[in-house]
Amino acid sequence: MKSLFKGSLFHTPSYGKMEFIEDALIEVNPNGIIEKLVRKEDSNYNQLLKEARQDGLVEELKAGQYFLPGFIDLHVHAPQWPQVGVSLDDPLNIWLDECTFPLEASYKDIEFAKTVYQDLVKTLLARGTTTVLYFATIHNEASLELAKICAHKGQRAFVGKVVMDDKNTCPDFYRDESTEIALANTEKFIKDVRQLAKNVKQGVYPVVTPRFVPSCTDEALRGLGQIAQKYDVHVQSHCSEGDWQDNFVKERFGKRDAEVLESFGLLRKKSVMAHCNFLDEVGADIFIKNHTAIGHCPLSNSYFANAVLPVKRLKERGVTIGLGTDISAGFTPSLYDNLRHAVVSSRMLEDGVDPAKSPQERGLASSRISALEAFYLATRGGGEALDIPVGTFEVGQICDLQVIDMSIDHNKLDQFNIFIKPQQILEKILYLTTPENIRKVYVQGQLVHSRD
Ligand code: GUN
Ligand code: FE
């Protein structure tokens, strides 16, 4: 059956430019694809509304409520959910060795995995996140369980069984048994997820996932590149995250991360690389040539990346960019928080941070991004990165949406009735929304979260 959504909406069909449509009708076909986007002034508006009211409208917004596209999180470590907010004062390698790897090792226990993953997926949906690109762990069974939970709860998920096989860098208690087993398990995981996907309306996808270059042998990286090509699947990893990773890769290969990843066939149209703070111009051009995207994780970067990603420069050069939380190197499950920090950190990059320097030498001129640009990254940018038609309300796009209520008691965003221009309303939503303001969330036209 077709369904109809009626209400005022915001989206960004092009980068940094918002469109506001008052009291729109969004007609969605049984597959969850937007078939019509009808404005009040269109001649078929009243007829469509009348028919839909007779059949029962799916969702009709009240005053103070708005539709936003669902958010797309390009970088979540699902097993790190219990660790969120913990131990962030250590450097990345210590944080991984002492905190993260012991936790991830415990997902051998499938019951533990189920408990954590159910809670995480529910939490992300309640934050308005409708599509997620997940790292799981090295364990096939628990990784498949994550895919099943997303399938069941209605979230669109891209899930990777993590590969980390290098004895020199990965601990005995948390490492693939061998390179051959890591590759065989990756192939098995791809087949198992594709089998599961046959009955999942919103989509669940396997992802080839070398953790990062330092944790993998050359043979594993090469083998994973071949598997990605053979099955034409998405690829994810970490790229040039901080000085430590950058230097490690330079010492091992005499090349930067982007060149190394490309040489193993891991940079593809469906590749999303987290962070990339130290991507230079050569690296950026490699990304553009291969249509590889960046998963920008601004909060995580403030802890572990040693630098701010120059989003504006990379976008202008033509690199595809979306946003990620990087749970749990990022301390929040909310892409709203990351969207805000993307703006804040870009401004710090522009102005610079050392007051002892003159304004001219303090920052990187012309680096700031606007809230609307960050909104694009959290929506359409994520869709571009994953190569799926999602992130706006245009005809032909998948209908994932959030219902934001600005007039709830304890977090009223539209009080005083002063700043009521559409852009001002959207800016308030982007900067001030809390989970309580997110009343309902739909994925592929289906209700997956409701606070009403
Ligand atoms: N590099 C390798 N593994 C990780 C991880 O789990 N988190 C982050 N932020 N960086 C990594
Ligand atoms: Fe990460």
CSV table of C-alpha atoms and ligand atoms in Angstrom, one decimal:
chain,number,residue,atom,x,y,z
A,1,MET,CA,0.0,0.0,0.0
A,2,LYS,CA,1.0,3.6,-0.6
A,3,SER,CA,1.5,5.9,2.4
A,4,LEU,CA,1.4,9.6,2.7
A,5,PHE,CA,3.2,12.0,5.0
A,6,LYS,CA,1.9,15.5,5.5
A,7,GLY,CA,4.0,18.3,7.0
A,8,SER,CA,6.6,21.0,6.6
A,9,LEU,CA,10.0,19.7,5.7
A,10,PHE,CA,13.7,20.7,5.5
A,11,HIS,CA,16.3,19.1,3.3
A,12,THR,CA,19.5,20.0,1.4
A,13,PRO,CA,19.2,18.8,-2.3
A,14,SER,CA,22.5,20.6,-2.9
A,15,TYR,CA,25.5,21.2,-0.6
A,16,GLY,CA,24.9,23.9,1.9
A,17,LYS,CA,21.5,25.0,0.4
A,18,MET,CA,18.4,24.2,2.3
A,19,GLU,CA,15.0,23.8,0.9
A,20,PHE,CA,11.9,24.4,3.1
A,21,ILE,CA,8.5,23.1,1.9
A,22,GLU,CA,5.6,24.1,4.0
A,23,ASP,CA,2.9,21.5,4.5
A,24,ALA,CA,4.2,19.2,1.8
A,25,LEU,CA,2.7,15.8,0.9
A,26,ILE,CA,5.2,13.0,0.6
A,27,GLU,CA,3.8,10.0,-1.2
A,28,VAL,CA,5.7,6.8,-0.6
A,29,ASN,CA,5.3,3.6,-2.5
A,30,PRO,CA,5.0,0.2,-0.9
A,31,ASN,CA,8.8,-0.3,-1.3
A,32,GLY,CA,9.5,2.9,0.8
A,33,ILE,CA,10.5,5.1,-2.2
A,34,ILE,CA,9.2,8.6,-2.6
A,35,GLU,CA,6.9,8.8,-5.6
A,36,LYS,CA,5.5,12.3,-5.2
A,37,LEU,CA,6.5,15.4,-3.4
A,38,VAL,CA,3.5,17.7,-3.7
A,39,ARG,CA,3.4,21.4,-2.6
A,40,LYS,CA,0.3,23.3,-1.4
A,41,GLU,CA,0.2,25.3,-4.6
A,42,ASP,CA,0.2,22.2,-6.8
A,43,SER,CA,-3.1,21.4,-8.5
A,44,ASN,CA,-3.3,17.8,-7.3
A,45,TYR,CA,-2.7,18.7,-3.6
A,46,ASN,CA,-6.2,18.7,-2.4
A,47,GLN,CA,-7.3,15.6,-4.2
A,48,LEU,CA,-4.3,13.6,-3.0
A,49,LEU,CA,-4.9,14.7,0.6
A,50,LYS,CA,-8.6,13.9,0.4
A,51,GLU,CA,-7.9,10.4,-0.9
A,52,ALA,CA,-5.2,9.8,1.6
A,53,ARG,CA,-7.4,11.0,4.5
A,54,GLN,CA,-10.0,8.5,3.4
A,55,ASP,CA,-7.5,5.7,3.3
A,56,GLY,CA,-5.8,6.8,6.5
A,57,LEU,CA,-2.8,9.1,6.4
A,58,VAL,CA,0.4,7.6,7.8
A,59,GLU,CA,1.6,10.8,9.5
A,60,GLU,CA,0.2,14.3,9.7
A,61,LEU,CA,2.3,16.7,11.6
A,62,LYS,CA,1.0,19.2,14.2
A,63,ALA,CA,2.1,22.8,14.5
A,64,GLY,CA,5.7,23.0,15.6
A,65,GLN,CA,6.7,19.7,14.0
A,66,TYR,CA,8.9,19.2,11.0
A,67,PHE,CA,10.3,16.4,8.8
A,68,LEU,CA,14.0,16.0,8.5
A,69,PRO,CA,15.7,13.3,6.5
A,70,GLY,CA,17.0,10.4,8.6
A,71,PHE,CA,20.7,10.8,9.5
A,72,ILE,CA,23.4,8.5,8.1
A,73,ASP,CA,26.2,7.6,10.4
A,74,LEU,CA,29.3,6.5,8.5
A,75,HIS,CA,31.4,5.2,11.3
A,76,VAL,CA,30.3,3.2,14.4
A,77,HIS,CA,32.2,0.6,16.3
A,78,ALA,CA,29.2,-1.3,17.6
A,79,PRO,CA,31.1,-3.4,20.1
A,80,GLN,CA,32.5,-0.2,21.7
A,81,TRP,CA,29.1,1.0,22.8
A,82,PRO,CA,29.7,0.0,26.5
A,83,GLN,CA,32.9,2.0,26.4
A,84,VAL,CA,31.3,5.2,25.2
A,85,GLY,CA,32.7,8.2,27.2
A,86,VAL,CA,35.4,6.1,28.9
A,87,SER,CA,39.2,6.5,28.9
A,88,LEU,CA,39.4,9.2,26.4
A,89,ASP,CA,42.4,10.9,28.0
A,90,ASP,CA,44.7,8.2,26.8
A,91,PRO,CA,46.4,8.3,23.3
A,92,LEU,CA,44.8,6.1,20.6
A,93,ASN,CA,47.2,3.2,20.8
A,94,ILE,CA,46.9,2.9,24.6
A,95,TRP,CA,43.1,3.3,24.4
A,96,LEU,CA,43.0,0.5,21.8
A,97,ASP,CA,45.4,-1.9,23.6
A,98,GLU,CA,44.2,-1.4,27.1
A,99,CYS,CA,40.5,-0.7,26.8
A,100,THR,CA,39.1,-1.4,23.4
A,101,PHE,CA,40.7,-4.7,22.4
A,102,PRO,CA,39.8,-6.5,25.7
A,103,LEU,CA,36.2,-5.3,25.3
A,104,GLU,CA,36.0,-6.3,21.7
A,105,ALA,CA,37.4,-9.8,22.5
A,106,SER,CA,34.4,-10.4,24.7
A,107,TYR,CA,32.0,-10.6,21.7
A,108,LYS,CA,33.0,-14.3,21.5
A,109,ASP,CA,30.1,-14.5,23.8
A,110,ILE,CA,27.0,-14.2,21.6
A,111,GLU,CA,24.6,-13.5,24.4
A,112,PHE,CA,26.7,-10.5,25.5
A,113,ALA,CA,26.8,-9.3,21.8
A,114,LYS,CA,23.0,-9.5,21.6
A,115,THR,CA,22.5,-7.5,24.7
A,116,VAL,CA,24.8,-4.7,23.6
A,117,TYR,CA,23.8,-4.6,20.0
A,118,GLN,CA,20.1,-4.4,20.7
A,119,ASP,CA,20.6,-1.5,23.0
A,120,LEU,CA,22.9,0.3,20.6
A,121,VAL,CA,20.6,0.0,17.5
A,122,LYS,CA,17.6,1.1,19.6
A,123,THR,CA,19.6,4.1,20.8
A,124,LEU,CA,20.8,5.2,17.4
A,125,LEU,CA,17.3,5.0,15.9
A,126,ALA,CA,16.0,7.2,18.8
A,127,ARG,CA,18.7,9.7,17.8
A,128,GLY,CA,17.3,9.9,14.3
A,129,THR,CA,20.0,7.7,12.7
A,130,THR,CA,18.4,5.6,10.1
A,131,THR,CA,21.4,4.2,8.2
A,132,VAL,CA,24.7,3.1,9.8
A,133,LEU,CA,28.0,1.8,8.6
A,134,TYR,CA,29.2,-0.5,11.4
A,135,PHE,CA,32.5,-2.1,12.4
A,136,ALA,CA,31.6,-5.2,14.4
A,137,THR,CA,34.4,-7.5,15.7
A,138,ILE,CA,36.6,-10.3,14.4
A,139,HIS,CA,33.8,-12.8,15.3
A,140,ASN,CA,31.5,-14.0,12.5
A,141,GLU,CA,28.7,-15.1,14.7
A,142,ALA,CA,28.4,-11.9,16.7
A,143,SER,CA,28.9,-9.7,13.6
A,144,LEU,CA,26.0,-11.6,11.9
A,145,GLU,CA,23.9,-11.1,15.0
A,146,LEU,CA,24.4,-7.3,14.6
A,147,ALA,CA,23.1,-7.5,11.1
A,148,LYS,CA,20.1,-9.5,12.2
A,149,ILE,CA,19.3,-7.0,15.0
A,150,CYS,CA,19.4,-4.1,12.5
A,151,ALA,CA,17.3,-6.1,10.1
A,152,HIS,CA,14.7,-6.8,12.8
A,153,LYS,CA,14.6,-3.3,14.3
A,154,GLY,CA,14.3,-1.7,10.8
A,155,GLN,CA,17.6,0.1,10.6
A,156,ARG,CA,19.5,0.1,7.3
A,157,ALA,CA,22.9,-1.3,8.1
A,158,PHE,CA,26.2,-1.9,6.5
A,159,VAL,CA,28.1,-4.3,8.7
A,160,GLY,CA,31.7,-5.5,8.6
A,161,LYS,CA,33.4,-8.4,10.3
A,162,VAL,CA,36.7,-6.8,11.3
A,163,VAL,CA,40.0,-8.2,10.0
A,164,MET,CA,43.1,-7.8,12.2
A,165,ASP,CA,45.6,-10.6,11.6
A,166,ASP,CA,49.1,-9.1,12.2
A,167,LYS,CA,50.9,-10.9,15.0
A,168,ASN,CA,53.2,-7.9,15.4
A,169,THR,CA,50.5,-5.4,16.2
A,170,CYS,CA,47.4,-7.3,17.4
A,171,PRO,CA,47.3,-9.0,20.8
A,172,ASP,CA,47.1,-12.8,21.2
A,173,PHE,CA,43.7,-12.6,22.8
A,174,TYR,CA,42.1,-10.6,20.0
A,175,ARG,CA,43.3,-11.4,16.5
A,176,ASP,CA,42.2,-13.5,13.6
A,177,GLU,CA,43.6,-17.0,13.9
A,178,SER,CA,45.5,-16.7,10.6
A,179,THR,CA,45.4,-14.7,7.4
A,180,GLU,CA,43.7,-17.6,5.6
A,181,ILE,CA,41.0,-17.9,8.2
A,182,ALA,CA,40.4,-14.1,8.3
A,183,LEU,CA,39.8,-14.1,4.5
A,184,ALA,CA,37.7,-17.2,4.5
A,185,ASN,CA,35.6,-15.8,7.4
A,186,THR,CA,35.1,-12.6,5.5
A,187,GLU,CA,33.8,-14.5,2.5
A,188,LYS,CA,31.5,-16.5,4.6
A,189,PHE,CA,30.3,-13.3,6.3
A,190,ILE,CA,29.5,-11.7,3.0
A,191,LYS,CA,27.5,-14.8,1.9
A,192,ASP,CA,25.6,-15.0,5.2
A,193,VAL,CA,24.6,-11.3,5.2
A,194,ARG,CA,23.5,-11.5,1.6
A,195,GLN,CA,21.3,-14.5,2.5
A,196,LEU,CA,19.8,-12.5,5.4
A,197,ALA,CA,19.3,-9.5,3.1
A,198,LYS,CA,16.9,-11.3,0.9
A,199,ASN,CA,14.1,-10.6,3.4
A,200,VAL,CA,15.1,-7.2,4.6
A,201,LYS,CA,13.2,-4.3,3.1
A,202,GLN,CA,15.4,-1.5,4.2
A,203,GLY,CA,18.6,-3.3,3.3
A,204,VAL,CA,21.4,-4.9,5.2
A,205,TYR,CA,24.8,-5.1,3.5
A,206,PRO,CA,28.2,-6.8,4.2
A,207,VAL,CA,31.3,-4.7,4.3
A,208,VAL,CA,34.9,-5.7,3.8
A,209,THR,CA,36.6,-4.3,6.9
A,210,PRO,CA,40.4,-4.3,7.4
A,211,ARG,CA,40.6,-2.5,10.8
A,212,PHE,CA,43.4,-0.3,9.6
A,213,VAL,CA,46.7,-0.8,7.8
A,214,PRO,CA,48.7,-1.2,11.0
A,215,SER,CA,46.6,-4.2,12.2
A,216,CYS,CA,46.7,-6.2,8.9
A,217,THR,CA,49.4,-8.1,7.0
A,218,ASP,CA,50.1,-7.3,3.4
A,219,GLU,CA,48.5,-10.7,2.5
A,220,ALA,CA,45.3,-9.8,4.3
A,221,LEU,CA,45.1,-6.4,2.7
A,222,ARG,CA,45.6,-7.8,-0.7
A,223,GLY,CA,43.2,-10.7,-0.2
A,224,LEU,CA,40.5,-8.3,1.1
A,225,GLY,CA,40.9,-6.0,-1.9
A,226,GLN,CA,40.4,-9.1,-4.1
A,227,ILE,CA,37.3,-10.1,-2.1
A,228,ALA,CA,35.8,-6.6,-2.4
A,229,GLN,CA,36.2,-6.8,-6.1
A,230,LYS,CA,34.9,-10.3,-6.5
A,231,TYR,CA,31.7,-9.7,-4.5
A,232,ASP,CA,31.4,-6.0,-5.4
A,233,VAL,CA,30.9,-5.0,-1.7
A,234,HIS,CA,31.5,-1.9,0.3
A,235,VAL,CA,34.8,-1.4,2.0
A,236,GLN,CA,35.6,0.5,5.2
A,237,SER,CA,38.7,1.2,7.2
A,238,HIS,CA,40.5,4.0,9.1
A,239,CYS,CA,42.8,6.2,6.9
A,240,SER,CA,45.4,8.7,8.1
A,241,GLU,CA,43.7,9.2,11.4
A,242,GLY,CA,46.5,10.7,13.4
A,243,ASP,CA,50.3,11.2,13.5
A,244,TRP,CA,50.8,7.7,15.0
A,245,GLN,CA,48.9,5.9,12.2
A,246,ASP,CA,50.4,8.2,9.5
A,247,ASN,CA,54.0,7.6,10.7
A,248,PHE,CA,53.5,3.9,11.2
A,249,VAL,CA,52.3,3.4,7.6
A,250,LYS,CA,55.0,5.6,6.2
A,251,GLU,CA,57.7,3.6,8.0
A,252,ARG,CA,56.3,0.3,6.9
A,253,PHE,CA,55.6,1.1,3.2
A,254,GLY,CA,57.4,4.4,2.6
A,255,LYS,CA,54.0,5.7,1.4
A,256,ARG,CA,51.0,7.4,2.9
A,257,ASP,CA,47.8,5.5,3.9
A,258,ALA,CA,45.8,6.4,0.8
A,259,GLU,CA,48.4,5.1,-1.6
A,260,VAL,CA,48.8,1.9,0.4
A,261,LEU,CA,45.1,1.3,0.5
A,262,GLU,CA,44.7,2.0,-3.2
A,263,SER,CA,47.6,-0.4,-4.0
A,264,PHE,CA,45.7,-3.2,-2.3
A,265,GLY,CA,42.5,-2.5,-4.2
A,266,LEU,CA,40.7,-1.2,-1.1
A,267,LEU,CA,39.7,2.2,-2.4
A,268,ARG,CA,36.7,1.8,-4.5
A,269,LYS,CA,33.4,3.5,-5.4
A,270,LYS,CA,31.8,1.8,-2.4
A,271,SER,CA,34.7,2.5,0.1
A,272,VAL,CA,34.3,4.8,3.1
A,273,MET,CA,37.4,5.7,5.0
A,274,ALA,CA,37.1,7.1,8.5
A,275,HIS,CA,38.9,10.3,9.5
A,276,CYS,CA,41.5,11.0,6.8
A,277,ASN,CA,42.7,14.0,8.7
A,278,PHE,CA,46.2,13.7,7.2
A,279,LEU,CA,45.1,13.1,3.6
A,280,ASP,CA,47.3,15.3,1.4
A,281,GLU,CA,46.5,16.6,-2.1
A,282,VAL,CA,47.9,13.4,-3.6
A,283,GLY,CA,45.7,11.3,-1.3
A,284,ALA,CA,42.6,13.5,-2.0
A,285,ASP,CA,43.1,13.0,-5.7
A,286,ILE,CA,43.4,9.2,-5.2
A,287,PHE,CA,40.0,9.4,-3.3
A,288,ILE,CA,38.4,11.4,-6.1
A,289,LYS,CA,39.8,9.1,-8.9
A,290,ASN,CA,38.4,6.0,-7.1
A,291,HIS,CA,35.2,7.7,-5.9
A,292,THR,CA,36.1,6.8,-2.3
A,293,ALA,CA,34.4,8.8,0.5
A,294,ILE,CA,35.5,10.2,3.8
A,295,GLY,CA,33.6,9.4,7.0
A,296,HIS,CA,34.3,12.6,9.0
A,297,CYS,CA,34.1,12.1,12.8
A,298,PRO,CA,34.8,15.5,14.3
A,299,LEU,CA,34.3,14.6,18.0
A,300,SER,CA,36.6,11.6,17.8
A,301,ASN,CA,39.1,13.7,15.9
A,302,SER,CA,39.4,16.2,18.7
A,303,TYR,CA,40.7,13.4,20.9
A,304,PHE,CA,42.7,11.1,18.7
A,305,ALA,CA,43.4,12.7,15.3
A,306,ASN,CA,45.9,15.5,16.2
A,307,ALA,CA,44.4,17.8,13.6
A,308,VAL,CA,41.1,19.1,12.2
A,309,LEU,CA,39.9,17.7,8.9
A,310,PRO,CA,39.8,20.5,6.3
A,311,VAL,CA,36.3,19.7,5.2
A,312,LYS,CA,35.8,22.8,3.1
A,313,ARG,CA,39.0,22.4,1.1
A,314,LEU,CA,38.3,18.7,0.5
A,315,LYS,CA,34.7,19.3,-0.6
A,316,GLU,CA,35.8,22.0,-3.0
A,317,ARG,CA,38.4,19.7,-4.4
A,318,GLY,CA,35.6,17.2,-5.1
A,319,VAL,CA,35.9,14.5,-2.3
A,320,THR,CA,32.7,12.9,-1.1
A,321,ILE,CA,32.2,13.4,2.6
A,322,GLY,CA,29.7,12.3,5.2
A,323,LEU,CA,29.6,12.3,9.0
A,324,GLY,CA,30.2,9.6,11.7
A,325,THR,CA,30.1,9.4,15.4
A,326,ASP,CA,33.0,6.9,15.7
A,327,ILE,CA,31.5,5.4,18.8
A,328,SER,CA,33.3,5.1,21.1
A,329,ALA,CA,36.3,7.3,20.2
A,330,GLY,CA,33.5,9.8,19.8
A,331,PHE,CA,31.6,10.1,23.1
A,332,THR,CA,28.1,10.4,21.9
A,333,PRO,CA,25.7,8.3,19.8
A,334,SER,CA,24.2,11.5,18.3
A,335,LEU,CA,25.0,12.7,14.9
A,336,TYR,CA,23.4,16.0,15.9
A,337,ASP,CA,26.3,16.4,18.4
A,338,ASN,CA,28.8,15.6,15.6
A,339,LEU,CA,27.1,17.9,13.1
A,340,ARG,CA,27.5,20.7,15.7
A,341,HIS,CA,31.2,19.8,16.4
A,342,ALA,CA,31.9,19.7,12.6
A,343,VAL,CA,30.9,23.3,12.5
A,344,VAL,CA,32.7,24.3,15.7
A,345,SER,CA,36.0,22.5,14.8
A,346,SER,CA,36.0,24.0,11.3
A,347,ARG,CA,35.8,27.4,12.8
A,348,MET,CA,38.7,26.7,15.1
A,349,LEU,CA,40.6,25.5,12.1
A,350,GLU,CA,39.9,28.7,10.3
A,351,ASP,CA,40.8,31.0,13.2
A,352,GLY,CA,43.6,28.9,14.7
A,353,VAL,CA,44.1,28.1,18.3
A,354,ASP,CA,47.3,29.7,19.5
A,355,PRO,CA,46.7,33.2,20.8
A,356,ALA,CA,50.4,33.9,20.8
A,357,LYS,CA,50.3,33.9,17.0
A,358,SER,CA,49.1,36.8,14.9
A,359,PRO,CA,45.7,36.4,13.3
A,360,GLN,CA,47.3,36.0,9.9
A,361,GLU,CA,49.4,33.0,10.9
A,362,ARG,CA,47.0,31.5,13.5
A,363,GLY,CA,44.6,29.5,11.3
A,364,LEU,CA,43.9,28.1,7.9
A,365,ALA,CA,41.9,30.8,6.1
A,366,SER,CA,38.5,30.0,4.7
A,367,SER,CA,37.9,26.7,6.4
A,368,ARG,CA,34.6,27.1,8.2
A,369,ILE,CA,31.5,25.2,7.3
A,370,SER,CA,28.0,26.3,8.1
A,371,ALA,CA,25.3,24.4,10.0
A,372,LEU,CA,23.5,23.8,6.7
A,373,GLU,CA,26.7,22.3,5.1
A,374,ALA,CA,27.1,20.0,8.2
A,375,PHE,CA,23.4,19.0,7.8
A,376,TYR,CA,24.1,18.0,4.2
A,377,LEU,CA,27.0,15.9,5.4
A,378,ALA,CA,24.8,14.1,7.9
A,379,THR,CA,22.1,13.3,5.2
A,380,ARG,CA,22.8,13.5,1.5
A,381,GLY,CA,26.6,13.3,2.0
A,382,GLY,CA,26.2,10.0,3.8
A,383,GLY,CA,24.0,8.7,0.9
A,384,GLU,CA,26.6,9.7,-1.6
A,385,ALA,CA,29.3,8.0,0.4
A,386,LEU,CA,27.4,4.7,0.5
A,387,ASP,CA,26.2,5.1,-3.0
A,388,ILE,CA,22.5,4.8,-2.1
A,389,PRO,CA,19.6,7.1,-3.0
A,390,VAL,CA,18.9,8.5,0.4
A,391,GLY,CA,19.2,11.7,2.3
A,392,THR,CA,16.7,14.1,0.8
A,393,PHE,CA,13.0,14.1,0.1
A,394,GLU,CA,13.3,14.2,-3.7
A,395,VAL,CA,11.3,11.9,-5.8
A,396,GLY,CA,13.1,8.6,-6.3
A,397,GLN,CA,14.8,8.8,-2.9
A,398,ILE,CA,14.3,6.2,-0.2
A,399,CYS,CA,11.9,7.7,2.5
A,400,ASP,CA,13.8,7.8,5.8
A,401,LEU,CA,12.7,10.6,8.0
A,402,GLN,CA,12.6,12.0,11.5
A,403,VAL,CA,9.7,14.0,13.0
A,404,ILE,CA,11.1,16.8,15.1
A,405,ASP,CA,8.9,18.6,17.6
A,406,MET,CA,10.0,22.1,18.5
A,407,SER,CA,7.2,22.7,21.0
A,408,ILE,CA,7.7,20.0,23.7
A,409,ASP,CA,7.6,21.2,27.3
A,410,HIS,CA,11.1,20.8,28.5
A,411,ASN,CA,13.0,21.7,25.3
A,412,LYS,CA,10.9,24.3,23.5
A,413,LEU,CA,12.8,25.5,20.5
A,414,ASP,CA,10.2,27.9,19.1
A,415,GLN,CA,9.4,30.0,22.1
A,416,PHE,CA,9.0,33.8,21.7
A,417,ASN,CA,8.1,33.6,18.0
A,418,ILE,CA,10.8,35.9,16.9
A,419,PHE,CA,13.2,33.9,14.8
A,420,ILE,CA,10.7,32.3,12.5
A,421,LYS,CA,12.2,32.4,9.1
A,422,PRO,CA,12.7,28.8,7.7
A,423,GLN,CA,16.5,28.9,7.9
A,424,GLN,CA,16.3,30.2,11.5
A,425,ILE,CA,14.0,27.3,12.4
A,426,LEU,CA,16.2,24.8,10.9
A,427,GLU,CA,19.3,26.2,12.6
A,428,LYS,CA,17.5,25.9,15.9
A,429,ILE,CA,16.6,22.3,15.2
A,430,LEU,CA,20.2,21.5,14.2
A,431,TYR,CA,21.8,23.1,17.2
A,432,LEU,CA,19.3,22.3,19.9
A,433,THR,CA,17.4,19.1,19.2
A,434,THR,CA,17.6,16.5,22.0
A,435,PRO,CA,16.4,12.9,21.9
A,436,GLU,CA,13.1,14.1,23.4
A,437,ASN,CA,12.4,16.4,20.4
A,438,ILE,CA,12.8,13.4,18.0
A,439,ARG,CA,9.2,12.1,18.2
A,440,LYS,CA,9.2,9.5,15.5
A,441,VAL,CA,11.6,7.9,13.1
A,442,TYR,CA,10.8,6.1,9.8
A,443,VAL,CA,13.0,3.9,7.7
A,444,GLN,CA,12.0,3.1,4.2
A,445,GLY,CA,8.5,4.4,5.0
A,446,GLN,CA,8.2,2.2,8.2
A,447,LEU,CA,7.9,3.4,11.7
A,448,VAL,CA,10.9,2.3,13.7
A,449,HIS,CA,10.9,4.6,16.8
A,450,SER,CA,8.2,6.6,18.5
A,451,ARG,CA,8.0,8.6,21.7
A,452,ASP,CA,4.3,9.3,21.4
B,1,GUN,N1,42.1,2.8,14.5
B,1,GUN,C1,42.0,1.4,14.6
B,1,GUN,N2,41.0,1.0,15.4
B,1,GUN,C2,40.4,2.1,15.8
B,1,GUN,C3,39.2,2.3,16.6
B,1,GUN,O1,38.6,1.4,17.1
B,1,GUN,N3,38.9,3.6,16.8
B,1,GUN,C4,39.6,4.7,16.2
B,1,GUN,N4,39.1,5.9,16.4
B,1,GUN,N5,40.6,4.5,15.5
B,1,GUN,C5,41.0,3.2,15.3
B,2,FE,FE,37.0,4.2,14.3
